[in-house]
Amino acid sequence: MAYLLGVDIGTSGTKALICDLKGKVLATATSEHDISSPQPGWSEQDPRQWWSAVCKATKAVVKKAGVKPNACKGIGLSGQMHGSVFLADDGHETAEPLRPALLWNDQRTAAQCVEIEKTAGGRKKLINMVGNPALTGFQAPKILWVRQHEPKVFEQTKHVLLPKDYIRYRMTGEYATEVSDAAGTLLLDVKKRAWHKGLIRKLGLDASLFADCVESHVVTGELTPWAAKQLGLVQGVPVVGGAGDNAAGAVGNGIVKRGVAMASLGTSGVVFAHADEPVLDPQGRVHTMCSAVDGKWCVFGCMLSAGGSLQWFRNHMAKAEIAAAKRKKVDAYDLLLSEAVRAKAGCEGLMFLPYLTGERCPHPDPMARGGWIGLTARHTRADMIRSVIEGITFGMTDALRIMQGMGINIKTVYLTGGGSRSAFWRQLQADAYNVPVGLTNSTEGAAYGVALLAGVGTGAWKNIAQATRAVIDETERLKPDPGAAKFYAQAHTAYDALYPALRDNFPQLASLA
Ligand code: ADP
């Protein structure tokens, strides 16, 4: 049976997925990677481990799906964004990186971010050039860091690649990238969907460091005989551009047309909206990037500790539920949520700030700290749990409101991630967002999204809209309750007043740690 392969190089592991040419998922397999932190705030991985994980996961998924190695019609690549692989020109069969890759969550580049904003003529000008302010996670500051601190490595560097594009190089021998991932380098003119040659020159970088940049469904090369052997496939399979993990996940969830957005509640929380135009937030609180849909854009905001806040509560305040869940063979989160239901909406004035690991959107502030405010002697543990869920949801609502304020029309928010498993939390999201929320039949995210892109690039579907229409169906729709929506809008103003009131105290609290 003919099939498509999607590969997603995540931070903790690589996932491979096989679907047939009608989009039906046949199997998935994962293989893990290590992450290292040689100094506080540094985060690195060995790209060669990604390649062995891709080979392992691909062989495993082909076996699990029971398909023939020679029936693969196309491959799509997705991966963690922003990571930087420094390569000399030693051919794709060896491709020994000159140093470990610096990852999206590496925090060493604060000084380089200042330098970039200065070189661009200020933060506003930079946002206008590349759609986003300089953040430590992005690729451009990482390149400047290596140039400054490891000049020998920099001198030998001929190519800087994003994680999935390193895998593409090993698969095809081609240096290529695509617009959705390139937008996270801080060097792409997001409006024009092409490298910002002016900024690259101003930063003193050579444009030849960067790979050719295409639209996400375009075929960038074919499996070489060497790579085919390593992967257990056959040579000549086309590899399409693919997409960065957020844009790929959006395709996998059908967020490819005007009016739809996605709220993903995993450890972090992401609100992602499709945009027909490259609208910018002049304050840089949300990111504007190219979407994987040909000629379209996306806007997204990331809360650092969304589901992570509830996870913290479970791990430290819910030992009894963890034990009971084990005994009863149920999920501890389900037990916590069933207690939260007993508290009233708004928790009688108890609010939780979910800034447990600092915050990114809507408050780009590594010093931000979390906590409860508004406790009285009447409050119970049910209020504490519910307030955590409400605080996370208010944070997600903040991102959504910024996007609506930019003129993005959001008619439905599709829910994904662990937090979407709870029906109570789904309705709470509908009420707080004051927008209908939905679920779809699609649960595989980024790896599925790039398998669909591979199908578009190799002719299984005419375009992404046709592909997602054919394979993704809505399975649930919840409308906001007007009374609850009105109440949450009021409560949200109280929540929003807390961060500005506390902001100046956070650095002092942090200094006590
Ligand atoms: P990750 O980002 O770690 O891949 P997931 O998408 O699996 O995460 O989401 C994990 C988070 O989802 C948990 O931290 C928790 O907050 C939330 N979660 C998981 N299961 C449930 C559940 N049954 N009900 C509500 N929330 C849940």
Coordinates of C-alpha atoms and ligand atoms in Angstrom, one line a residue:
M1 CA 0.0 0.0 0.0
A2 CA 1.3 3.5 -1.0
Y3 CA 1.9 5.7 2.0
L4 CA 3.3 9.0 3.3
L5 CA 5.9 9.4 6.1
G6 CA 5.9 12.3 8.6
V7 CA 8.9 12.8 10.9
D8 CA 8.9 15.2 13.8
I9 CA 12.2 15.9 15.6
G10 CA 11.0 17.0 19.0
T11 CA 13.1 17.9 22.0
S12 CA 12.6 14.8 24.0
G13 CA 12.3 12.5 21.0
T14 CA 11.6 11.9 17.3
K15 CA 8.2 10.7 16.2
A16 CA 7.6 9.0 12.8
L17 CA 4.1 8.5 11.5
I18 CA 2.8 6.7 8.5
C19 CA -0.5 7.4 6.8
D20 CA -2.1 6.2 3.6
L21 CA -2.8 8.4 0.7
K22 CA -6.3 9.1 2.1
G23 CA -4.7 10.4 5.3
K24 CA -5.6 7.4 7.5
V25 CA -2.9 7.0 10.2
L26 CA -1.5 3.4 10.1
A27 CA 1.2 3.6 12.8
T28 CA 3.5 5.9 14.8
A29 CA 6.8 5.2 16.5
T30 CA 9.1 7.3 18.7
S31 CA 12.8 7.2 19.6
E32 CA 14.2 9.4 22.4
H33 CA 17.1 11.9 22.5
D34 CA 19.3 13.2 25.4
I35 CA 19.5 16.9 26.2
S36 CA 22.5 18.4 27.9
S37 CA 23.0 21.6 29.9
P38 CA 26.7 22.2 30.1
Q39 CA 26.1 25.5 32.0
P40 CA 23.0 27.0 33.7
G41 CA 20.7 28.3 31.1
W42 CA 22.4 26.4 28.2
S43 CA 20.6 23.7 26.3
E44 CA 22.2 21.6 23.7
Q45 CA 21.7 18.3 21.7
D46 CA 23.9 16.3 19.5
P47 CA 22.4 16.4 16.0
R48 CA 23.8 13.0 15.2
Q49 CA 21.5 11.6 17.8
W50 CA 18.5 13.1 15.9
W51 CA 19.7 11.2 12.8
S52 CA 19.9 7.9 14.6
A53 CA 16.5 8.5 16.2
V54 CA 15.0 9.3 12.8
C55 CA 16.5 6.1 11.4
K56 CA 15.3 4.0 14.4
A57 CA 11.8 5.5 14.4
T58 CA 11.4 5.2 10.6
K59 CA 12.4 1.5 10.6
A60 CA 10.1 0.9 13.6
V61 CA 7.0 2.6 12.1
V62 CA 7.4 0.8 8.7
K63 CA 7.5 -2.5 10.6
K64 CA 4.5 -1.6 12.8
A65 CA 2.4 -0.4 9.9
G66 CA 3.2 -3.5 7.9
V67 CA 4.0 -1.5 4.7
K68 CA 6.6 -2.2 2.1
P69 CA 9.8 -0.1 2.2
N70 CA 9.4 0.7 -1.5
A71 CA 5.9 2.0 -1.3
C72 CA 6.7 5.4 0.4
K73 CA 5.5 8.2 -1.9
G74 CA 6.8 11.2 0.1
I75 CA 8.4 12.4 3.3
G76 CA 7.6 15.5 5.3
L77 CA 9.9 16.9 8.0
S78 CA 8.9 18.8 11.1
G79 CA 11.0 19.7 14.2
Q80 CA 11.7 21.9 17.2
M81 CA 12.1 25.4 15.9
H82 CA 15.1 27.8 16.3
G83 CA 17.8 25.2 17.0
S84 CA 21.1 25.8 15.3
V85 CA 23.4 23.2 13.7
F86 CA 26.8 24.5 12.6
L87 CA 28.3 22.5 9.7
A88 CA 31.4 22.6 7.5
D89 CA 31.1 21.2 4.1
D90 CA 31.9 17.5 4.7
G91 CA 29.1 15.8 2.7
H92 CA 25.8 14.4 3.9
E93 CA 27.0 10.9 4.7
T94 CA 29.2 12.2 7.5
A95 CA 27.9 15.7 8.2
E96 CA 29.7 16.0 11.5
P97 CA 28.4 19.1 13.3
L98 CA 31.2 21.5 14.4
R99 CA 29.7 21.7 17.9
P100 CA 26.4 20.5 19.6
A101 CA 23.3 22.3 18.4
L102 CA 22.0 25.2 20.5
L103 CA 18.3 24.6 21.2
W104 CA 15.2 26.8 21.3
N105 CA 15.2 26.9 25.1
D106 CA 18.9 27.9 25.4
Q107 CA 19.1 31.3 27.3
R108 CA 22.7 32.3 26.8
T109 CA 22.2 35.0 24.1
A110 CA 20.7 38.0 26.0
A111 CA 23.7 40.2 25.0
Q112 CA 23.4 39.2 21.3
C113 CA 19.6 40.0 21.4
V114 CA 20.5 43.6 22.5
E115 CA 23.1 43.7 19.7
I116 CA 20.6 42.6 17.1
E117 CA 18.0 45.2 18.1
K118 CA 20.6 47.9 18.1
T119 CA 22.0 46.9 14.7
A120 CA 18.4 46.9 13.3
G121 CA 17.9 50.5 14.5
G122 CA 15.7 49.5 17.5
R123 CA 13.1 47.0 18.5
K124 CA 10.3 48.5 16.5
K125 CA 12.3 48.5 13.3
L126 CA 13.4 44.9 13.9
I127 CA 9.8 43.8 14.3
N128 CA 8.9 45.6 11.1
M129 CA 11.8 43.9 9.3
V130 CA 11.4 40.3 10.5
G131 CA 8.1 40.2 12.3
N132 CA 9.4 39.6 15.8
P133 CA 11.6 41.1 18.5
A134 CA 14.9 39.5 19.3
L135 CA 14.4 36.6 21.8
T136 CA 17.1 34.4 23.3
G137 CA 15.6 31.3 21.7
F138 CA 15.8 32.4 18.1
Q139 CA 18.6 31.4 15.7
A140 CA 20.2 34.7 14.8
P141 CA 21.5 35.5 18.3
K142 CA 22.9 32.0 18.6
I143 CA 25.0 32.5 15.5
L144 CA 26.3 35.8 16.9
W145 CA 27.1 34.0 20.2
V146 CA 29.2 31.4 18.4
R147 CA 30.9 34.0 16.3
Q148 CA 31.9 35.9 19.5
H149 CA 32.7 33.0 21.9
E150 CA 33.9 30.2 19.6
P151 CA 35.6 32.0 16.7
K152 CA 37.3 28.8 15.5
V153 CA 34.0 27.0 15.1
F154 CA 32.5 30.0 13.3
E155 CA 35.4 30.3 10.9
Q156 CA 34.9 26.7 9.8
T157 CA 31.1 27.1 9.5
K158 CA 29.8 27.0 6.0
H159 CA 26.1 26.3 6.8
V160 CA 23.8 26.9 9.7
L161 CA 20.8 24.7 9.6
L162 CA 17.6 24.3 11.6
P163 CA 17.1 20.8 13.2
K164 CA 14.7 19.3 10.6
D165 CA 16.9 20.8 7.8
Y166 CA 19.9 19.0 9.1
I167 CA 17.9 15.8 8.8
R168 CA 16.9 16.9 5.3
Y169 CA 20.6 17.4 4.4
R170 CA 21.4 13.9 5.7
M171 CA 18.4 12.4 3.7
T172 CA 18.9 14.2 0.4
G173 CA 22.3 15.9 0.4
E174 CA 20.5 19.2 -0.2
Y175 CA 20.7 22.4 1.8
A176 CA 17.1 23.7 2.0
T177 CA 14.6 25.1 4.4
E178 CA 11.0 26.4 4.2
V179 CA 9.3 29.5 5.3
S180 CA 7.6 28.5 8.5
D181 CA 10.8 27.4 10.3
A182 CA 13.0 30.0 8.6
A183 CA 10.6 32.6 10.1
G184 CA 12.0 31.6 13.6
T185 CA 15.5 32.5 12.7
L186 CA 14.9 36.3 13.0
L187 CA 16.5 36.6 9.6
L188 CA 13.5 36.1 7.3
D189 CA 11.5 38.9 5.9
V190 CA 8.2 37.4 7.1
K191 CA 6.1 39.6 4.8
K192 CA 8.1 38.8 1.7
R193 CA 8.7 35.1 2.7
A194 CA 12.4 35.5 1.8
W195 CA 15.7 35.9 3.6
H196 CA 16.2 39.5 4.8
K197 CA 19.4 40.1 3.0
G198 CA 19.7 43.7 4.4
L199 CA 19.6 42.5 8.0
I200 CA 21.9 39.6 7.3
R201 CA 24.5 42.0 5.8
K202 CA 24.1 44.5 8.7
L203 CA 24.9 41.8 11.2
G204 CA 28.0 41.0 9.2
L205 CA 26.9 37.5 8.3
D206 CA 27.4 35.8 4.9
A207 CA 24.1 35.1 3.1
S208 CA 25.6 31.8 1.9
L209 CA 25.3 30.4 5.5
F210 CA 21.6 30.0 4.9
A211 CA 19.8 27.4 2.9
D212 CA 17.5 28.0 -0.1
C213 CA 14.0 28.8 1.4
V214 CA 10.9 27.4 -0.3
E215 CA 7.1 27.0 0.5
S216 CA 6.4 24.2 2.9
H217 CA 4.9 21.7 0.4
V218 CA 7.6 22.0 -2.2
V219 CA 9.8 19.0 -3.0
T220 CA 13.4 19.9 -1.8
G221 CA 15.2 16.7 -2.9
E222 CA 15.1 12.9 -2.9
L223 CA 16.5 10.2 -0.6
T224 CA 20.0 9.3 -1.6
P225 CA 21.0 5.6 -1.9
W226 CA 23.1 6.0 1.3
A227 CA 20.2 7.6 3.3
A228 CA 17.7 5.1 2.0
K229 CA 19.8 2.3 3.3
Q230 CA 20.2 3.9 6.7
L231 CA 16.4 4.5 6.9
G232 CA 15.4 1.1 5.5
L233 CA 13.6 2.8 2.6
V234 CA 14.4 3.0 -1.1
Q235 CA 16.3 5.8 -2.9
G236 CA 14.5 8.5 -4.8
V237 CA 11.6 9.2 -2.4
P238 CA 10.8 13.0 -2.6
V239 CA 11.2 15.0 0.6
V240 CA 9.1 18.1 0.9
G241 CA 9.9 21.3 2.8
G242 CA 7.8 20.4 5.8
A243 CA 7.3 22.9 8.7
G244 CA 8.4 24.1 12.1
D245 CA 6.5 22.2 14.9
N246 CA 3.9 24.8 15.6
A247 CA 3.0 25.4 11.9
A248 CA 3.1 21.6 11.2
G249 CA 0.8 21.0 14.2
A250 CA -1.6 23.6 12.8
V251 CA -1.8 21.7 9.5
G252 CA -2.3 18.5 11.5
N253 CA -5.2 20.1 13.3
G254 CA -6.8 21.8 10.2
I255 CA -5.8 25.4 11.3
V256 CA -5.3 26.5 7.7
K257 CA -8.0 29.0 6.9
R258 CA -9.4 32.4 8.1
G259 CA -11.5 32.3 11.3
V260 CA -9.9 29.3 13.0
A261 CA -7.4 29.1 15.8
M262 CA -5.9 26.4 18.0
A263 CA -5.3 26.4 21.8
S264 CA -2.8 23.7 22.8
L265 CA -2.6 23.0 26.5
G266 CA 0.6 20.9 27.0
T267 CA 3.3 21.7 29.5
S268 CA 3.5 25.1 27.7
G269 CA 0.4 26.7 26.3
V270 CA 0.2 27.9 22.7
V271 CA -2.6 29.9 21.1
F272 CA -2.1 29.8 17.3
A273 CA -4.3 31.6 14.7
H274 CA -4.3 31.5 10.9
A275 CA -3.9 34.9 9.2
D276 CA -4.4 35.8 5.6
E277 CA -2.1 38.8 6.0
P278 CA 1.2 39.3 7.8
V279 CA -0.3 41.4 10.7
L280 CA 2.2 42.4 13.4
D281 CA 2.0 43.1 17.1
P282 CA 4.0 46.3 17.4
Q283 CA 4.8 45.3 21.0
G284 CA 6.1 41.9 20.0
R285 CA 4.0 40.0 22.5
V286 CA 2.9 37.4 20.0
H287 CA 4.9 36.0 17.0
T288 CA 4.0 36.6 13.4
M289 CA 5.5 33.9 11.2
C290 CA 4.8 32.3 7.8
S291 CA 2.4 29.5 8.0
A292 CA 2.9 26.2 6.1
V293 CA 0.0 27.2 3.9
D294 CA 1.3 28.6 0.6
G295 CA 1.3 32.5 0.8
K296 CA -0.4 32.7 4.3
W297 CA 0.7 33.6 7.8
C298 CA 0.1 32.7 11.4
V299 CA 0.2 34.5 14.7
F300 CA 0.9 32.7 17.9
G301 CA 1.7 33.3 21.5
C302 CA 3.3 30.9 24.0
M303 CA 2.7 30.7 27.7
L304 CA 5.6 28.9 29.4
S305 CA 3.8 27.1 32.2
A306 CA 0.3 26.3 31.2
G307 CA -0.5 22.6 31.8
G308 CA 2.9 22.8 33.6
S309 CA 1.2 24.7 36.4
L310 CA -1.4 22.0 37.0
Q311 CA 1.3 19.4 36.7
W312 CA 3.2 21.2 39.5
F313 CA 0.1 21.2 41.6
R314 CA -0.4 17.5 41.0
N315 CA 3.2 16.6 41.8
H316 CA 3.5 18.7 45.0
M317 CA 0.0 19.1 46.4
A318 CA -1.8 16.0 45.3
K319 CA 0.1 13.0 46.6
A320 CA -3.2 11.4 47.8
E321 CA -4.7 11.7 44.3
I322 CA -1.6 10.2 42.7
A323 CA -1.8 7.2 45.0
A324 CA -5.6 6.9 44.6
A325 CA -5.2 7.1 40.8
K326 CA -2.7 4.3 40.9
R327 CA -4.9 2.1 43.0
K328 CA -8.1 2.8 40.9
K329 CA -6.2 2.8 37.6
V330 CA -7.5 6.2 36.7
D331 CA -5.7 9.5 35.8
A332 CA -4.7 11.7 38.8
Y333 CA -5.7 14.8 36.7
D334 CA -9.2 13.4 36.4
L335 CA -9.5 13.2 40.2
L336 CA -8.2 16.8 40.6
L337 CA -10.6 18.1 38.0
S338 CA -13.5 16.4 39.6
E339 CA -12.7 18.3 42.8
A340 CA -12.3 21.6 41.0
V341 CA -15.9 21.2 39.6
R342 CA -17.1 21.7 43.2
A343 CA -15.7 25.2 43.5
K344 CA -17.7 28.2 42.0
A345 CA -16.6 30.0 38.9
G346 CA -14.1 32.7 39.9
C347 CA -13.3 30.8 43.1
E348 CA -14.8 33.6 45.3
G349 CA -12.0 36.0 44.4
L350 CA -9.1 33.5 44.5
M351 CA -6.7 34.0 41.6
F352 CA -3.6 32.0 40.5
L353 CA -0.8 33.5 38.5
P354 CA 0.7 30.7 36.3
Y355 CA 4.2 32.3 35.9
L356 CA 6.1 29.4 37.5
T357 CA 8.9 29.5 34.9
G358 CA 8.8 33.2 34.2
E359 CA 6.5 34.2 31.2
R360 CA 6.8 34.8 27.5
C361 CA 3.3 35.8 26.3
P362 CA 1.7 38.2 27.1
H363 CA 4.5 39.3 29.5
P364 CA 7.9 38.6 28.2
D365 CA 9.5 38.5 31.6
P366 CA 11.8 35.8 32.9
M367 CA 11.5 37.3 36.4
A368 CA 7.7 36.9 36.6
R369 CA 6.7 34.6 39.5
G370 CA 3.5 32.6 40.1
G371 CA 1.3 32.4 43.1
W372 CA -2.2 32.7 44.6
I373 CA -3.7 36.0 45.6
G374 CA -7.1 36.6 47.3
L375 CA -7.1 33.7 49.8
T376 CA -9.6 33.9 52.6
A377 CA -10.4 31.5 55.4
R378 CA -13.4 30.3 53.4
H379 CA -11.3 28.9 50.6
T380 CA -10.9 25.2 50.2
R381 CA -8.6 23.0 48.1
A382 CA -11.2 22.8 45.4
D383 CA -10.9 26.5 45.0
M384 CA -7.1 26.2 44.8
I385 CA -7.3 23.6 42.0
R386 CA -10.0 25.5 40.1
S387 CA -8.1 28.8 40.4
V388 CA -5.0 27.1 38.9
I389 CA -7.1 26.0 35.9
E390 CA -8.8 29.4 35.6
G391 CA -5.4 31.3 35.9
I392 CA -3.9 29.2 33.1
T393 CA -7.1 29.8 31.0
F394 CA -6.9 33.6 31.6
G395 CA -3.3 33.5 30.4
M396 CA -4.4 31.7 27.2
T397 CA -7.2 34.3 26.9
D398 CA -4.7 37.1 27.1
A399 CA -2.9 35.7 23.9
L400 CA -6.2 35.3 22.1
R401 CA -7.3 38.9 23.0
I402 CA -4.0 40.3 21.6
M403 CA -4.7 38.5 18.3
Q404 CA -8.3 39.7 18.2
G405 CA -6.9 43.2 18.9
M406 CA -4.7 42.9 15.8
G407 CA -7.8 42.4 13.7
I408 CA -7.7 38.6 13.5
N409 CA -11.2 37.2 13.3
I410 CA -11.4 34.0 15.4
K411 CA -14.7 32.1 15.0
T412 CA -13.6 28.7 16.4
V413 CA -10.8 27.6 18.7
Y414 CA -9.8 24.0 18.3
L415 CA -8.4 22.5 21.5
T416 CA -5.5 20.1 21.7
G417 CA -2.9 18.9 24.2
G418 CA -3.4 17.1 27.5
G419 CA -5.6 19.9 28.9
S420 CA -8.2 19.2 26.2
R421 CA -8.9 15.8 27.7
S422 CA -11.1 17.4 30.4
A423 CA -14.7 18.3 29.3
F424 CA -15.0 20.7 32.3
W425 CA -11.8 22.6 31.1
R426 CA -13.1 22.6 27.5
Q427 CA -16.3 24.4 28.5
L428 CA -14.3 26.7 30.8
Q429 CA -12.2 27.6 27.8
A430 CA -15.3 28.3 25.7
D431 CA -16.6 30.6 28.4
A432 CA -13.3 32.5 29.1
Y433 CA -12.4 32.9 25.4
N434 CA -16.1 33.7 24.6
V435 CA -15.6 31.9 21.4
P436 CA -17.0 28.4 20.4
V437 CA -14.4 25.7 21.0
G438 CA -14.1 22.4 19.2
L439 CA -12.3 19.1 19.0
T440 CA -11.3 17.2 15.9
N441 CA -10.6 13.6 15.0
S442 CA -7.0 14.5 14.5
T443 CA -4.7 13.7 17.4
E444 CA -1.2 13.2 16.0
G445 CA -0.2 16.9 15.6
A446 CA 3.1 17.9 13.8
A447 CA 4.1 14.5 12.4
Y448 CA 0.7 14.1 10.8
G449 CA 0.8 17.7 9.5
V450 CA 4.0 17.1 7.6
A451 CA 2.8 13.8 6.3
L452 CA -0.1 15.7 4.8
L453 CA 2.3 18.3 3.4
A454 CA 4.2 15.4 1.7
G455 CA 0.9 14.3 0.2
V456 CA 0.3 17.8 -1.2
G457 CA 3.8 18.1 -2.6
T458 CA 3.6 14.7 -4.3
G459 CA 0.1 15.0 -5.7
A460 CA -2.1 13.1 -3.3
W461 CA -4.1 16.3 -2.8
K462 CA -4.2 19.5 -4.8
N463 CA -3.4 21.8 -1.8
I464 CA -3.4 22.0 2.0
A465 CA -7.0 23.2 2.2
Q466 CA -8.1 20.2 0.1
A467 CA -6.0 17.8 2.2
T468 CA -7.3 19.0 5.6
R469 CA -10.9 19.1 4.3
A470 CA -10.6 15.5 3.2
V471 CA -9.1 14.1 6.4
I472 CA -10.0 16.3 9.4
D473 CA -13.5 16.4 10.9
E474 CA -15.0 18.3 13.9
T475 CA -16.0 15.8 16.6
E476 CA -17.3 18.2 19.3
R477 CA -18.3 21.9 19.4
L478 CA -19.1 23.8 22.7
K479 CA -20.6 27.2 22.7
P480 CA -19.8 29.8 25.4
D481 CA -22.5 30.1 28.0
P482 CA -23.4 33.9 27.9
G483 CA -23.7 34.3 31.7
A484 CA -20.4 32.5 32.4
A485 CA -18.7 34.4 29.6
K486 CA -19.8 37.7 31.1
F487 CA -18.6 36.7 34.5
Y488 CA -15.2 35.5 33.2
A489 CA -14.8 38.8 31.3
Q490 CA -15.1 40.6 34.6
A491 CA -12.9 38.2 36.5
H492 CA -10.3 38.5 33.7
T493 CA -9.9 42.3 34.3
A494 CA -9.1 41.5 38.0
Y495 CA -6.5 38.9 36.8
D496 CA -4.9 41.3 34.3
A497 CA -4.4 44.0 37.0
L498 CA -2.3 41.6 39.1
Y499 CA 0.9 41.3 36.9
P500 CA 1.5 45.1 36.5
A501 CA 0.9 45.6 40.3
L502 CA 3.4 42.9 41.2
R503 CA 5.9 43.2 38.3
D504 CA 8.4 45.4 40.3
N505 CA 8.4 43.0 43.2
F506 CA 9.3 39.9 41.2
P507 CA 13.1 40.6 40.8
Q508 CA 13.4 41.0 44.5
L509 CA 11.6 37.7 45.1
A510 CA 13.8 36.1 42.5
S511 CA 16.9 37.4 44.2
L512 CA 16.0 35.6 47.4
A513 CA 16.1 32.2 45.6
Ligands
ADP1 P1 3.5 17.8 26.8 O1 3.6 19.2 26.5 O2 4.3 17.4 28.1 O3 3.8 16.9 25.6 P2 0.6 17.0 27.0 O4 0.0 17.6 25.7 O5 0.5 15.6 27.2 O6 2.1 17.5 27.3 O7 -0.1 17.8 28.2 C1 0.3 17.5 29.5 C2 -0.5 18.5 30.4 O8 -1.9 18.3 30.1 C3 -0.4 18.2 31.9 O9 0.7 18.9 32.4 C4 -1.7 18.6 32.5 O10 -1.7 19.9 32.8 C5 -2.7 18.4 31.3 N1 -3.5 17.2 31.4 C6 -3.1 15.9 31.1 N2 -4.1 15.0 31.3 C7 -5.2 15.8 31.7 C8 -6.6 15.5 32.0 N3 -7.0 14.2 32.0 N4 -7.4 16.5 32.4 C9 -6.9 17.8 32.4 N5 -5.6 18.1 32.1 C10 -4.8 17.1 31.8

